[in-house]
Short mmCIF file of C-alpha atoms in Angstrom, two decimals:
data_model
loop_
_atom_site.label_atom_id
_atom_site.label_comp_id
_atom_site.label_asym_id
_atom_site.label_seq_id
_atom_site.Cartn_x
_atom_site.Cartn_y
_atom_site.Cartn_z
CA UNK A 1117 259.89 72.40 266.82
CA UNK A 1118 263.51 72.34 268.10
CA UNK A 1119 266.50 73.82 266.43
CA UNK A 1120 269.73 72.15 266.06
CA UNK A 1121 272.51 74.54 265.02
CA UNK A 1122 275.12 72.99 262.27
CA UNK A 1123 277.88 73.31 265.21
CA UNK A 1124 276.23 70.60 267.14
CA UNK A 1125 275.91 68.19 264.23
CA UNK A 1126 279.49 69.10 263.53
CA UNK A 1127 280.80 69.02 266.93
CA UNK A 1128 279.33 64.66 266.96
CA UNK A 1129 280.61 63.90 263.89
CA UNK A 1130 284.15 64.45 264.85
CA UNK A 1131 283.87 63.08 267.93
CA UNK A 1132 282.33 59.97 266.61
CA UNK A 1133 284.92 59.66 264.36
CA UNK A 1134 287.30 59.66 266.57
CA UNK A 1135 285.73 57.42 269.24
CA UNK A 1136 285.32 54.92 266.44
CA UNK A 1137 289.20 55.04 264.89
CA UNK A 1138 290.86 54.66 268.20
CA UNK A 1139 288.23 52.47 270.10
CA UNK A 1140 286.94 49.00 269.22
CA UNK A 1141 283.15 48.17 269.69
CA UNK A 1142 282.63 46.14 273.06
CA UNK A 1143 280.95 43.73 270.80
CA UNK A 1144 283.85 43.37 268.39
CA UNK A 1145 286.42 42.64 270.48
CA UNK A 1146 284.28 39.91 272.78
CA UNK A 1147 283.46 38.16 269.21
CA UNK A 1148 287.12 38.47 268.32
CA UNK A 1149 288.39 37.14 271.56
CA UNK A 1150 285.54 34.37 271.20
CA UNK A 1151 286.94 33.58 267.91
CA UNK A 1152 290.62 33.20 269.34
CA UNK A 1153 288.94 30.16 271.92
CA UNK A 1154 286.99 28.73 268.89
CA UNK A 1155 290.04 28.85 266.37
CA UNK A 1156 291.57 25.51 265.37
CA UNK A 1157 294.55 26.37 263.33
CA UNK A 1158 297.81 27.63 265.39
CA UNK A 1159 298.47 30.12 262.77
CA UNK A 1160 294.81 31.60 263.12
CA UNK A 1161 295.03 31.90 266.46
CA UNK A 1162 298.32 33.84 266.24
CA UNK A 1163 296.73 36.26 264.17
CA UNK A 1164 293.80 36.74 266.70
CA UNK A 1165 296.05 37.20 269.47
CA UNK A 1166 297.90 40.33 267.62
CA UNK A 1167 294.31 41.97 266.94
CA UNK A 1168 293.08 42.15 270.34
CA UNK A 1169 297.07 42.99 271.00
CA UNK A 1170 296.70 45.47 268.53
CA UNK A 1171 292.47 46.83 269.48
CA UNK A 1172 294.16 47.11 273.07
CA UNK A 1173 297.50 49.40 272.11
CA UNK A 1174 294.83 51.73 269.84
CA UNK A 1175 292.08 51.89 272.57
CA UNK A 1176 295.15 52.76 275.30
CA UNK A 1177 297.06 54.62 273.69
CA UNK A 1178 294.57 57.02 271.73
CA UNK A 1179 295.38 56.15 268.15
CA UNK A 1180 294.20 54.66 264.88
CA UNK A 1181 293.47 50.64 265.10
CA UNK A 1182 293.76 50.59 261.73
CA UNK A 1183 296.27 52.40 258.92
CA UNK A 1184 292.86 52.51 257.18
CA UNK A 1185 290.99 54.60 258.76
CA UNK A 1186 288.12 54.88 255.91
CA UNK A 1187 285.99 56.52 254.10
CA UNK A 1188 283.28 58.20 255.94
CA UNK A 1189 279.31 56.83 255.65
CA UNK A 1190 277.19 58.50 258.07
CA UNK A 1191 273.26 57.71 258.57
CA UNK A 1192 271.53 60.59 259.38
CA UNK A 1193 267.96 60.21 260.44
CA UNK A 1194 266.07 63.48 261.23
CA UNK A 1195 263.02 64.21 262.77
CA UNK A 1196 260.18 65.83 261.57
CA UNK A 1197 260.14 68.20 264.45
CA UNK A 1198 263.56 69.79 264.22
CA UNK A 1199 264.77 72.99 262.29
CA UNK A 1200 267.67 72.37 261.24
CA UNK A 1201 269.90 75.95 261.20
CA UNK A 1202 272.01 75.71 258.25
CA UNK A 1203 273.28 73.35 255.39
CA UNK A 1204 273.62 69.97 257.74
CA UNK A 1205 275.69 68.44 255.01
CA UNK A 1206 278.41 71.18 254.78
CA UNK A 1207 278.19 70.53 258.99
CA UNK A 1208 279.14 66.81 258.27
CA UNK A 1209 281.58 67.65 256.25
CA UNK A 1210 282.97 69.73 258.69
CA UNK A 1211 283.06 67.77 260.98
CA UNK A 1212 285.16 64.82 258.92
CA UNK A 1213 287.72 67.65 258.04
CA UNK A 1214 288.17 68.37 262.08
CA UNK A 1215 288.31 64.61 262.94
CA UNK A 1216 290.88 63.64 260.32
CA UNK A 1217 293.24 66.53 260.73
CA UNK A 1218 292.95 67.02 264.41
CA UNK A 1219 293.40 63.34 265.40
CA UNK A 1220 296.09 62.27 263.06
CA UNK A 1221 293.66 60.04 260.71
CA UNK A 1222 294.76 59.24 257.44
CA UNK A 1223 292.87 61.39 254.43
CA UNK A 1224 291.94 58.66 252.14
CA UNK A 1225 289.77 60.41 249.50
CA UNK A 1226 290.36 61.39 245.72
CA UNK A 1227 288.48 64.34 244.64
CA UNK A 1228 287.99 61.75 241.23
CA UNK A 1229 288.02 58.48 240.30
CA UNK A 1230 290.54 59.22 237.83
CA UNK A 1231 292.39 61.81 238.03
CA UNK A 1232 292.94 61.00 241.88
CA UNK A 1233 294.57 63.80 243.44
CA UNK A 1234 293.49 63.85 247.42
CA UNK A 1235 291.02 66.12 248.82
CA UNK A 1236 293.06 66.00 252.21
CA UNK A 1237 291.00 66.51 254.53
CA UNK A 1238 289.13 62.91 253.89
CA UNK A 1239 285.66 64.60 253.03
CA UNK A 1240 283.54 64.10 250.79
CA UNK A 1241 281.31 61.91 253.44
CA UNK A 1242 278.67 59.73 251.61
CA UNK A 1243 275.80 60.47 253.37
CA UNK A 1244 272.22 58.80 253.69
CA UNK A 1245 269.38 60.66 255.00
CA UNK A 1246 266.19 59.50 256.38
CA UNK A 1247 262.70 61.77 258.29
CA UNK A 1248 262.14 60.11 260.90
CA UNK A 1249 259.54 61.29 263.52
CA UNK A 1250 260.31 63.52 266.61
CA UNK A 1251 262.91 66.42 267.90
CA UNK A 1252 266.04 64.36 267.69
CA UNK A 1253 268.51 63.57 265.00
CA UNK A 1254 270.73 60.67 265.04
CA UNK A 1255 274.02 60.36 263.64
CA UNK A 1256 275.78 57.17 262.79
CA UNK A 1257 279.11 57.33 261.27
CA UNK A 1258 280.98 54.40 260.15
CA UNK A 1259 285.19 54.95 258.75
CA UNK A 1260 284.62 52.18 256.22
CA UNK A 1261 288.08 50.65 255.18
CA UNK A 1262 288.48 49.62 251.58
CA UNK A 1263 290.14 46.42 251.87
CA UNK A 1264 286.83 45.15 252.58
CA UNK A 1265 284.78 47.31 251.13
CA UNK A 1266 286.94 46.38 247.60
CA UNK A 1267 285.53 42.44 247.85
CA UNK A 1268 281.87 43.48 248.56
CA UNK A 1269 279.23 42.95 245.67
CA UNK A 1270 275.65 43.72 244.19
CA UNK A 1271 274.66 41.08 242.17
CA UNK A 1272 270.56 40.85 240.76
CA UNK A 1273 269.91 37.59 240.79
CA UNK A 1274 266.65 35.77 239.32
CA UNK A 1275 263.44 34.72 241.37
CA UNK A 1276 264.48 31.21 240.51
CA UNK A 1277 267.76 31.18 242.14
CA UNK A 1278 266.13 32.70 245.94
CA UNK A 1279 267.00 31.15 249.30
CA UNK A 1280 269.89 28.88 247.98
CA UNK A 1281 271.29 31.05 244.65
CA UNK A 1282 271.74 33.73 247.61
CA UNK A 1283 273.62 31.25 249.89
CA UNK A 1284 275.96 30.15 247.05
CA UNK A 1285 277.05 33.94 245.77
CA UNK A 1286 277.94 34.37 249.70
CA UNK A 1287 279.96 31.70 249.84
CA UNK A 1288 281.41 32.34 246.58
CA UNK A 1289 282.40 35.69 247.64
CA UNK A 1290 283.77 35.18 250.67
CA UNK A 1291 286.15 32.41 249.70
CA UNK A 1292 287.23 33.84 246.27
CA UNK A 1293 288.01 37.17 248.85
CA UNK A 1294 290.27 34.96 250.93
CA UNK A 1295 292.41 37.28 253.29
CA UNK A 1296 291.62 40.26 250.82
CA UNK A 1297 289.27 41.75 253.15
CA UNK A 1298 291.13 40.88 256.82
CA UNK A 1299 289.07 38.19 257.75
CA UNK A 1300 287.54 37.32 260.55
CA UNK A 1301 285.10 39.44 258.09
CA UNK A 1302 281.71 40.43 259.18
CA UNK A 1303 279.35 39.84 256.11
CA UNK A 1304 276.40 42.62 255.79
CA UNK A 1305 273.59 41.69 253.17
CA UNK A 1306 271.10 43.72 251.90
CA UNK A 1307 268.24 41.38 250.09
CA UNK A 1308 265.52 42.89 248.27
CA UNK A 1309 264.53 46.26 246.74
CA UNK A 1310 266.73 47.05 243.61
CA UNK A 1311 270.19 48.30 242.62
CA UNK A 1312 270.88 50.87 245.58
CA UNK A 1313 268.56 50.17 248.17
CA UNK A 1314 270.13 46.44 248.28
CA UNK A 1315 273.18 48.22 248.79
CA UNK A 1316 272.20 50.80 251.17
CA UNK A 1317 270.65 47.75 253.50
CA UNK A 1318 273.69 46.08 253.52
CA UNK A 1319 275.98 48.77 255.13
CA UNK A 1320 273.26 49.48 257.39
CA UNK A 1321 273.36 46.33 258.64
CA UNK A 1322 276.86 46.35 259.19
CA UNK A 1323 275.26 48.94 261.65
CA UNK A 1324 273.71 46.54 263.89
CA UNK A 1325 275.15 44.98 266.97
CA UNK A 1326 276.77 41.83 266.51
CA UNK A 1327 274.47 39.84 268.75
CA UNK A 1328 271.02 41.42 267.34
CA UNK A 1329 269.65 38.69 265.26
CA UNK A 1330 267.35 39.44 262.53
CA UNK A 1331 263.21 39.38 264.00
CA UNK A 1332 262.35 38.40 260.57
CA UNK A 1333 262.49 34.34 260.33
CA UNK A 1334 263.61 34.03 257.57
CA UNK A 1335 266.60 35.70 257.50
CA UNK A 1336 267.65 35.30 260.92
CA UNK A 1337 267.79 31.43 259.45
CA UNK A 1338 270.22 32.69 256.55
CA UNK A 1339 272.18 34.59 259.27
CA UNK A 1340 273.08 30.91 261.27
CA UNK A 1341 273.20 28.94 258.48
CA UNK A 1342 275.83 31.26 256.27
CA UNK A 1343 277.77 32.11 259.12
CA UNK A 1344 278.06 28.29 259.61
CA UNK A 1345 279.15 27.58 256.21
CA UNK A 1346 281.44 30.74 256.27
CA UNK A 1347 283.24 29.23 258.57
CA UNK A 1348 283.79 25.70 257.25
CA UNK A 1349 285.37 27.45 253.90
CA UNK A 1350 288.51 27.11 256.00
CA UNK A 1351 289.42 30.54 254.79
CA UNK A 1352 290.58 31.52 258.43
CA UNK A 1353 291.71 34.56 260.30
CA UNK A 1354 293.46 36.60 257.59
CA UNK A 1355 293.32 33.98 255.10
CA UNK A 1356 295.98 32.27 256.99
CA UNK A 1357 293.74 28.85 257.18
CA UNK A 1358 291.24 28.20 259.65
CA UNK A 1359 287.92 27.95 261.37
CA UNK A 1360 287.40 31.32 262.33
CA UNK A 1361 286.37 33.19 259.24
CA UNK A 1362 283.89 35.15 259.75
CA UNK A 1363 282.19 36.85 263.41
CA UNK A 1364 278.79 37.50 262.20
CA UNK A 1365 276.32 37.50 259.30
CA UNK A 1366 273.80 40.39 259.03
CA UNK A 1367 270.89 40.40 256.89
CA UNK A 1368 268.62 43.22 255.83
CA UNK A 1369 265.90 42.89 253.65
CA UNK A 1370 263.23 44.94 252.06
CA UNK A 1371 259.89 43.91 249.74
CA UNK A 1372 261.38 44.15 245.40
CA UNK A 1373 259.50 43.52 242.32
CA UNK A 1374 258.18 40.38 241.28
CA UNK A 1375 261.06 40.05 238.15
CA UNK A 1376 263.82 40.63 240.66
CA UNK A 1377 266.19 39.49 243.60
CA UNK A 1378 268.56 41.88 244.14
CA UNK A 1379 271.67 40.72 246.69
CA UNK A 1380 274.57 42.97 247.67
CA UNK A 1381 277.32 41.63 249.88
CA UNK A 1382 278.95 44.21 251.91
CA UNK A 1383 282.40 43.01 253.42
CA UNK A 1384 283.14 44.56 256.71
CA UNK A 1385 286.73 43.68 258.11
CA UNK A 1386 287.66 42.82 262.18
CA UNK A 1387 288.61 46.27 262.49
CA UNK A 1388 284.61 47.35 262.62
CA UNK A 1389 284.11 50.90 263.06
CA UNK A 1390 280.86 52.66 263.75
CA UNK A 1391 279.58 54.98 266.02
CA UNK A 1392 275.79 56.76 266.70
CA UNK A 1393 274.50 59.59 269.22
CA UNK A 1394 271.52 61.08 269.06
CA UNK A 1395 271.32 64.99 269.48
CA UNK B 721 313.35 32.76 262.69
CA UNK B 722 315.02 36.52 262.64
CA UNK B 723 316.35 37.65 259.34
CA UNK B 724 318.06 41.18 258.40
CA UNK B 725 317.63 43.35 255.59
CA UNK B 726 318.97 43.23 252.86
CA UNK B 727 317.64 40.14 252.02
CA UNK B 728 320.62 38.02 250.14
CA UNK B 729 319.91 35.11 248.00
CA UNK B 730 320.88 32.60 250.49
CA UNK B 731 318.67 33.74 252.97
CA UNK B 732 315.63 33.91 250.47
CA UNK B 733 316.43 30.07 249.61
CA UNK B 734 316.16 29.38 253.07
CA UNK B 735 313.02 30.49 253.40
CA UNK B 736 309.83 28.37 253.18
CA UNK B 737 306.08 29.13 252.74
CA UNK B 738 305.03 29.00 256.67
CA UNK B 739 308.20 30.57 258.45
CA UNK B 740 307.25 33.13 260.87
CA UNK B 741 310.06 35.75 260.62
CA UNK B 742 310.80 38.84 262.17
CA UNK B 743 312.83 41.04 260.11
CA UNK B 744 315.32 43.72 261.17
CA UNK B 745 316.65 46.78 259.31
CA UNK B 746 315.70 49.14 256.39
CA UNK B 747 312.95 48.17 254.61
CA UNK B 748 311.20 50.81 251.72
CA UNK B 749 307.14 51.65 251.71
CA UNK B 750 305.35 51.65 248.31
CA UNK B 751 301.97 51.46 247.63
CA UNK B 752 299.21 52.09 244.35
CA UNK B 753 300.32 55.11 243.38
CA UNK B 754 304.06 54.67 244.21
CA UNK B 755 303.91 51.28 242.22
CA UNK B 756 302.85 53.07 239.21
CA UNK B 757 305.49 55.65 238.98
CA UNK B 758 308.44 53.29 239.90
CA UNK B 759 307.00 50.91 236.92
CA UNK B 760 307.02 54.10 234.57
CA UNK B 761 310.60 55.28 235.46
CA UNK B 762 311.63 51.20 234.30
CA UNK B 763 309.62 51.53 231.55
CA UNK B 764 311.84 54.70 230.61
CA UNK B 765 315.10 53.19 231.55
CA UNK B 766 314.85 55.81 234.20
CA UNK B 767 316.85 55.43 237.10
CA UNK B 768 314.48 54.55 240.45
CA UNK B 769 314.66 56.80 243.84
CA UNK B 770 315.80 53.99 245.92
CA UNK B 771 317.96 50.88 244.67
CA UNK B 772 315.73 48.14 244.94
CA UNK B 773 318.50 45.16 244.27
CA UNK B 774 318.50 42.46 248.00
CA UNK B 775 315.71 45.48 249.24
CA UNK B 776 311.78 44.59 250.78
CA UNK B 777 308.79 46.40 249.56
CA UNK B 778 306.02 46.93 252.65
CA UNK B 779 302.64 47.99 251.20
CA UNK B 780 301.73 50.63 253.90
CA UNK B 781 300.11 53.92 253.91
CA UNK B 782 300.18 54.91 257.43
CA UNK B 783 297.95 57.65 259.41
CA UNK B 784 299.78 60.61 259.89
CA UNK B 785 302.33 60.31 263.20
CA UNK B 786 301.03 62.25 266.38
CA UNK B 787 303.93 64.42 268.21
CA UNK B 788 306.68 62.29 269.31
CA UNK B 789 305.81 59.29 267.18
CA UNK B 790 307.83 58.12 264.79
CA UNK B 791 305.56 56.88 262.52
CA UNK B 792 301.75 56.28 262.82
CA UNK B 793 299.59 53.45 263.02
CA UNK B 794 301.05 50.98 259.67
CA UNK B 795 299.54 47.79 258.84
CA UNK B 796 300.10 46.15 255.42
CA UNK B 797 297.64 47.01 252.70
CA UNK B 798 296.62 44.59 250.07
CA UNK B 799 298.72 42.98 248.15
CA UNK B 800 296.86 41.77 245.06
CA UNK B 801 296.66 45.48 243.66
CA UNK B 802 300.10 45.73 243.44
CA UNK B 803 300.31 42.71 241.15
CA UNK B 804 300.15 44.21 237.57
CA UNK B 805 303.64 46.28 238.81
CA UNK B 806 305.47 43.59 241.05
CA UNK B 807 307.34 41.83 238.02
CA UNK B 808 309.36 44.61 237.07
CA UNK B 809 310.29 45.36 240.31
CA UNK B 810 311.29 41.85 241.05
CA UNK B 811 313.47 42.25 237.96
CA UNK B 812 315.17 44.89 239.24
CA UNK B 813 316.38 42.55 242.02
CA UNK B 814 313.66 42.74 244.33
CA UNK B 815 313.80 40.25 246.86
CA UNK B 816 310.70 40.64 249.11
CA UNK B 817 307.59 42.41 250.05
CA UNK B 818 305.21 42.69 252.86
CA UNK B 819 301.59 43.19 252.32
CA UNK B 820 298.16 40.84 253.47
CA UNK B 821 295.90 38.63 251.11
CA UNK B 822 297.11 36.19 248.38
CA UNK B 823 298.74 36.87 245.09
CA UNK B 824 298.38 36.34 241.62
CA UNK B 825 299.44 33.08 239.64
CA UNK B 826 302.17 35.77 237.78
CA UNK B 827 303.69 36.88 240.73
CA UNK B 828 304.21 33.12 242.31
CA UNK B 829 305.61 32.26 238.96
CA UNK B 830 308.33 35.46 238.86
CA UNK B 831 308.77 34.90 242.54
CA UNK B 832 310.67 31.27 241.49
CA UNK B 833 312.24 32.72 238.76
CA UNK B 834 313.58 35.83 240.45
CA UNK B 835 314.75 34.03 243.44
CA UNK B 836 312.23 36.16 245.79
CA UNK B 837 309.73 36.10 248.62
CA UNK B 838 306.50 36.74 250.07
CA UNK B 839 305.65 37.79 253.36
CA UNK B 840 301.84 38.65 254.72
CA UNK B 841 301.64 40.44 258.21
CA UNK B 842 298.17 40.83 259.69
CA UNK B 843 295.99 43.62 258.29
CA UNK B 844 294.77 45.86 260.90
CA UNK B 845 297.03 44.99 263.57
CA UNK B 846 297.99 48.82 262.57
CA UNK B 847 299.36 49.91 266.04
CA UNK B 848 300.76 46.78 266.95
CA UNK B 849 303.13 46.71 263.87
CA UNK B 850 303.90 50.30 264.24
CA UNK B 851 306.05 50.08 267.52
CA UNK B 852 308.25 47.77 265.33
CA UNK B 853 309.11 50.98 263.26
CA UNK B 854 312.61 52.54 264.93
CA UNK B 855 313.19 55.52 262.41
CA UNK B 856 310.86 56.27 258.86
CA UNK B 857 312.09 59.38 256.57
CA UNK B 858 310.52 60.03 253.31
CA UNK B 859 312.84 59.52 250.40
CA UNK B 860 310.64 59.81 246.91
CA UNK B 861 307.03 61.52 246.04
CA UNK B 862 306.61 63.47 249.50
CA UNK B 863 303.00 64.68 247.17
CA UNK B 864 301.37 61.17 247.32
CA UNK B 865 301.06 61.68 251.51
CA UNK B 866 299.95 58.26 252.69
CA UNK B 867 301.47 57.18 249.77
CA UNK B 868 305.10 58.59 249.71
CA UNK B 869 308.00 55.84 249.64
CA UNK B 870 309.23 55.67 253.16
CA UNK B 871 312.58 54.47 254.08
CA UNK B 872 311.97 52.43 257.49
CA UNK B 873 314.43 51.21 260.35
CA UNK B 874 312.42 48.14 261.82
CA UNK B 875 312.96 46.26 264.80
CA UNK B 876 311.62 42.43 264.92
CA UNK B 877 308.54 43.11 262.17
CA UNK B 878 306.54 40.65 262.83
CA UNK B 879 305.42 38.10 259.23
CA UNK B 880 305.08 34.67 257.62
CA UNK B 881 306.44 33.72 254.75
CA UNK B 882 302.85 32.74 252.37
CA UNK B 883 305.11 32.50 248.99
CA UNK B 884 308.40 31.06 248.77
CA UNK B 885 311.11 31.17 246.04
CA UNK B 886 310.16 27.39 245.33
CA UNK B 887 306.76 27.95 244.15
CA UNK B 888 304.67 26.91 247.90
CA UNK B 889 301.99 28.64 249.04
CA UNK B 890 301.01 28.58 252.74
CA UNK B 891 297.56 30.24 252.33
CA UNK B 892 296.51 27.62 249.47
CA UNK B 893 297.36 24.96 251.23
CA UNK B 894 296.50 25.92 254.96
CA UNK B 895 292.68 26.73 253.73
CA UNK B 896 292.48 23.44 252.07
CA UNK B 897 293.15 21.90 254.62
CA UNK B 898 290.58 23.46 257.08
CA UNK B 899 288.19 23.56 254.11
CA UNK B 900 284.89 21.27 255.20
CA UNK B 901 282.58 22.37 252.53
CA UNK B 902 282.42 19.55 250.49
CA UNK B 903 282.98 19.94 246.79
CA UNK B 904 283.80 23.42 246.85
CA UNK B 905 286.54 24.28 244.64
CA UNK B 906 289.70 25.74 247.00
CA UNK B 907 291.58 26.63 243.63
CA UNK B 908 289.53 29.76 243.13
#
């Protein structure tokens, strides 16, 4: 058994969260500078150029790529060999509190839907916890922007609709979304289970790197063939008009129940933001 | 083409869906929760905290400014939320705004009919857009944060025109034309 005091756990979380505002994923910015060479409209490949402008000002000069610098989703998965000292979810919390007030981040919470007065210090975190097996814990945050989080979706379809009536509420989405959600988007689907667990698949695979294609078959086919089709919507980078729509399609699924096909589309802008270290 | 604010009625006429622009002098930020109060004080025949009349509206909430900034990282927010409060505004003389993503069929309508414009800069490109910002003071609803009304000084702001005062829409028709998918519909 190994302990794992609520200072550590707080200590990653702002740092994470900082790491992630001001610096671009590796992957990200080679996809978006890929998308530039690939981009057929002159107007789309304007608006390329002033995001990888823009990644490179925030990454060199230490401050927030984006005005939006989220809401805060953090995947914790814990072992089942570590004591952890303390409430670890007042530590997360924490640790959002010191990352958006000590690195000028913008608090972009409301303590209620509608009464919305701010909490100011961005918390509360949504947080999603798994046992895992071990001594470690690992942290992922992700500063989830609401432009694109706004245009993302759960919708159950029926068994009878499957590979295709999946392929057609994509599409749908992304081009009634248009340059809603700062496109080039990257489009995270959860397939499967029911309500929430579609939903919680599709942010996590918003986790995954942009290159890691699904091992399952079947959806590693959906991944090629949407992001294809994305991309001939003409949509373009920032709705503008164009070729580059989207970077990457992710797609998570897990087993559901023999009534049901459950499909949520989670919309995850250029400015991609997510960051893990294990403790 | 490099325009200064305020925008006069000429210079909106001249404008066409697909311009690039930069634009030069004050400009006012305003965002959801802004919005709603200046649409209540009309409602009340109130008097607003800034004359909107020739003025631009940038949707922006930006991060807080570090020491020695003047302003912090600002990219446009978007627009479409800010259509059930735009008409008033652009009755009040509005004569532009700034903000990403497309806008209602309303808004292009009262954008003809009040002589105004449209302008999208690129969401994101938060840092980038910021070093355009020469001075930013906070003139109305210092409580909202983020969402105060801001009066900028801005240098060259880069932005397209996407709706004109004649009714065009660059975004419509620059995604039909790159639109491959047979038999989709690109009205939605």
């Amino acid at each position: 058994m190994r302990t794992i005091n609520p200072e550590q756990i707080t200590e990653a979380v702002e740092l994470l969260l900082v790491e992630a505002n001001y610096h671009i994923c590796d992957d990200v910015y080679d996809a978006i500078k890929k998308a530039k060479e690939n981009e057929e409209s002159e107007i789309g490949k304007e608006v390329l150029e002033q995001i990888i402008e823009n990644d490179w000002i925030a990454t060199t000069e230490n401050v927030p790529m984006c005005q939006d610098t989220g809401i805060v989703v953090v995947f914790l998965e814990v072992g089942n060999e570590v004591f952890l000292d303390g409430n670890v979810y007042d530590a997360i919390n924490l640790g959002v509190h010191n990352a958006y007030n000590n690195a000028y981040l913008r608090k972009s919470v409301v303590k209620h839907p509608f009464d919305r007065v701010n909490t100011q210090d961005n918390t509360p975190a949504i947080i999603h916890t798994k046992i895992t097996q071990g001594e470690q814990v690992k942290i992922t945050v992700a500063a989830k922007g609401a432009g694109s989080e706004n245009m993302s979706t759960v919708k159950m379809l029926t068994p009878a609709e499957g590979y295709d009536g999946v392929k057609k509420l994509v599409l749908d989405t992304v081009f009634d979304a248009k340059g809603k959600p700062c496109p080039p988007i990257i489009v995270g689907l959860g397939i499967g289970g029911d309500l929430e667990k579609a939903a919680i698949i599709a942010k996590e695979s918003l986790m995954r790197d942009l290159d890691d294609e699904s091992s399952d078959p079947i959806a590693a086919k959906l991944e090629r063939e949407l992001l294809e089709e994305i991309n001939q919507l003409g949509v373009g980078p920032m709705g503008f008009g164009g070729t580059q729509t989207a970077l990457a399609v992710k797609v998570n699924t897990f087993p559901c129940h023999i009534a049901s096909l459950p499909v949520a589309i989670n919309i995850q802008c250029h400015a991609a933001r997510h960051k893990s270290k294990v403790i | 083409m490099d325009i200064t604010t305020p925008l006069t009625d000429e210079v909106v006429k001249q404008l066409k869906a697909g311009e690039k622009v930069k634009i030069s002098g004050i400009i006012y930020t305003a965002r959801d929760a802004a919005h709603k109060r200046l649409v209540e004080l009309i409602k009340k025949g109130k008097k607003l905290p800034f004359d909107v009349d020739g003025q631009i509206i940038y949707y922006v909430g930006p991060t807080p400014s570090k020491p020695g900034q003047v302003i912090g990282s600002s990219g446009p927010t978007t627009s479409y939320r800010m259509d059930p409060y735009t008409e008033p505004l652009l009755e009040k003389g509005l004569n532009g705004m700034i903000g990403k993503g497309p806008r209602n069929q309303e808004i292009k309508d009262a954008l003809e009919k009040n002589n105004a414009v449209y302008f999208a800069a690129v969401g994101g490109a938060a840092a980038l857009i910021s070093k355009c910002v020469k001075r930013s003071e906070i003139i109305a609803y210092d409580d909202l944060g983020a969402e105060a009304i801001r009066k900028l000084e801005v240098k060259d702001f880069p932005a397209i025109v996407i709706n004109d005062c004649y009714g065009n829409d660059l975004m419509e028709e620059n995604i039909k034309k790159y639109n491959i998918n047979g038999g989709r519909n690109t009205d939605g």
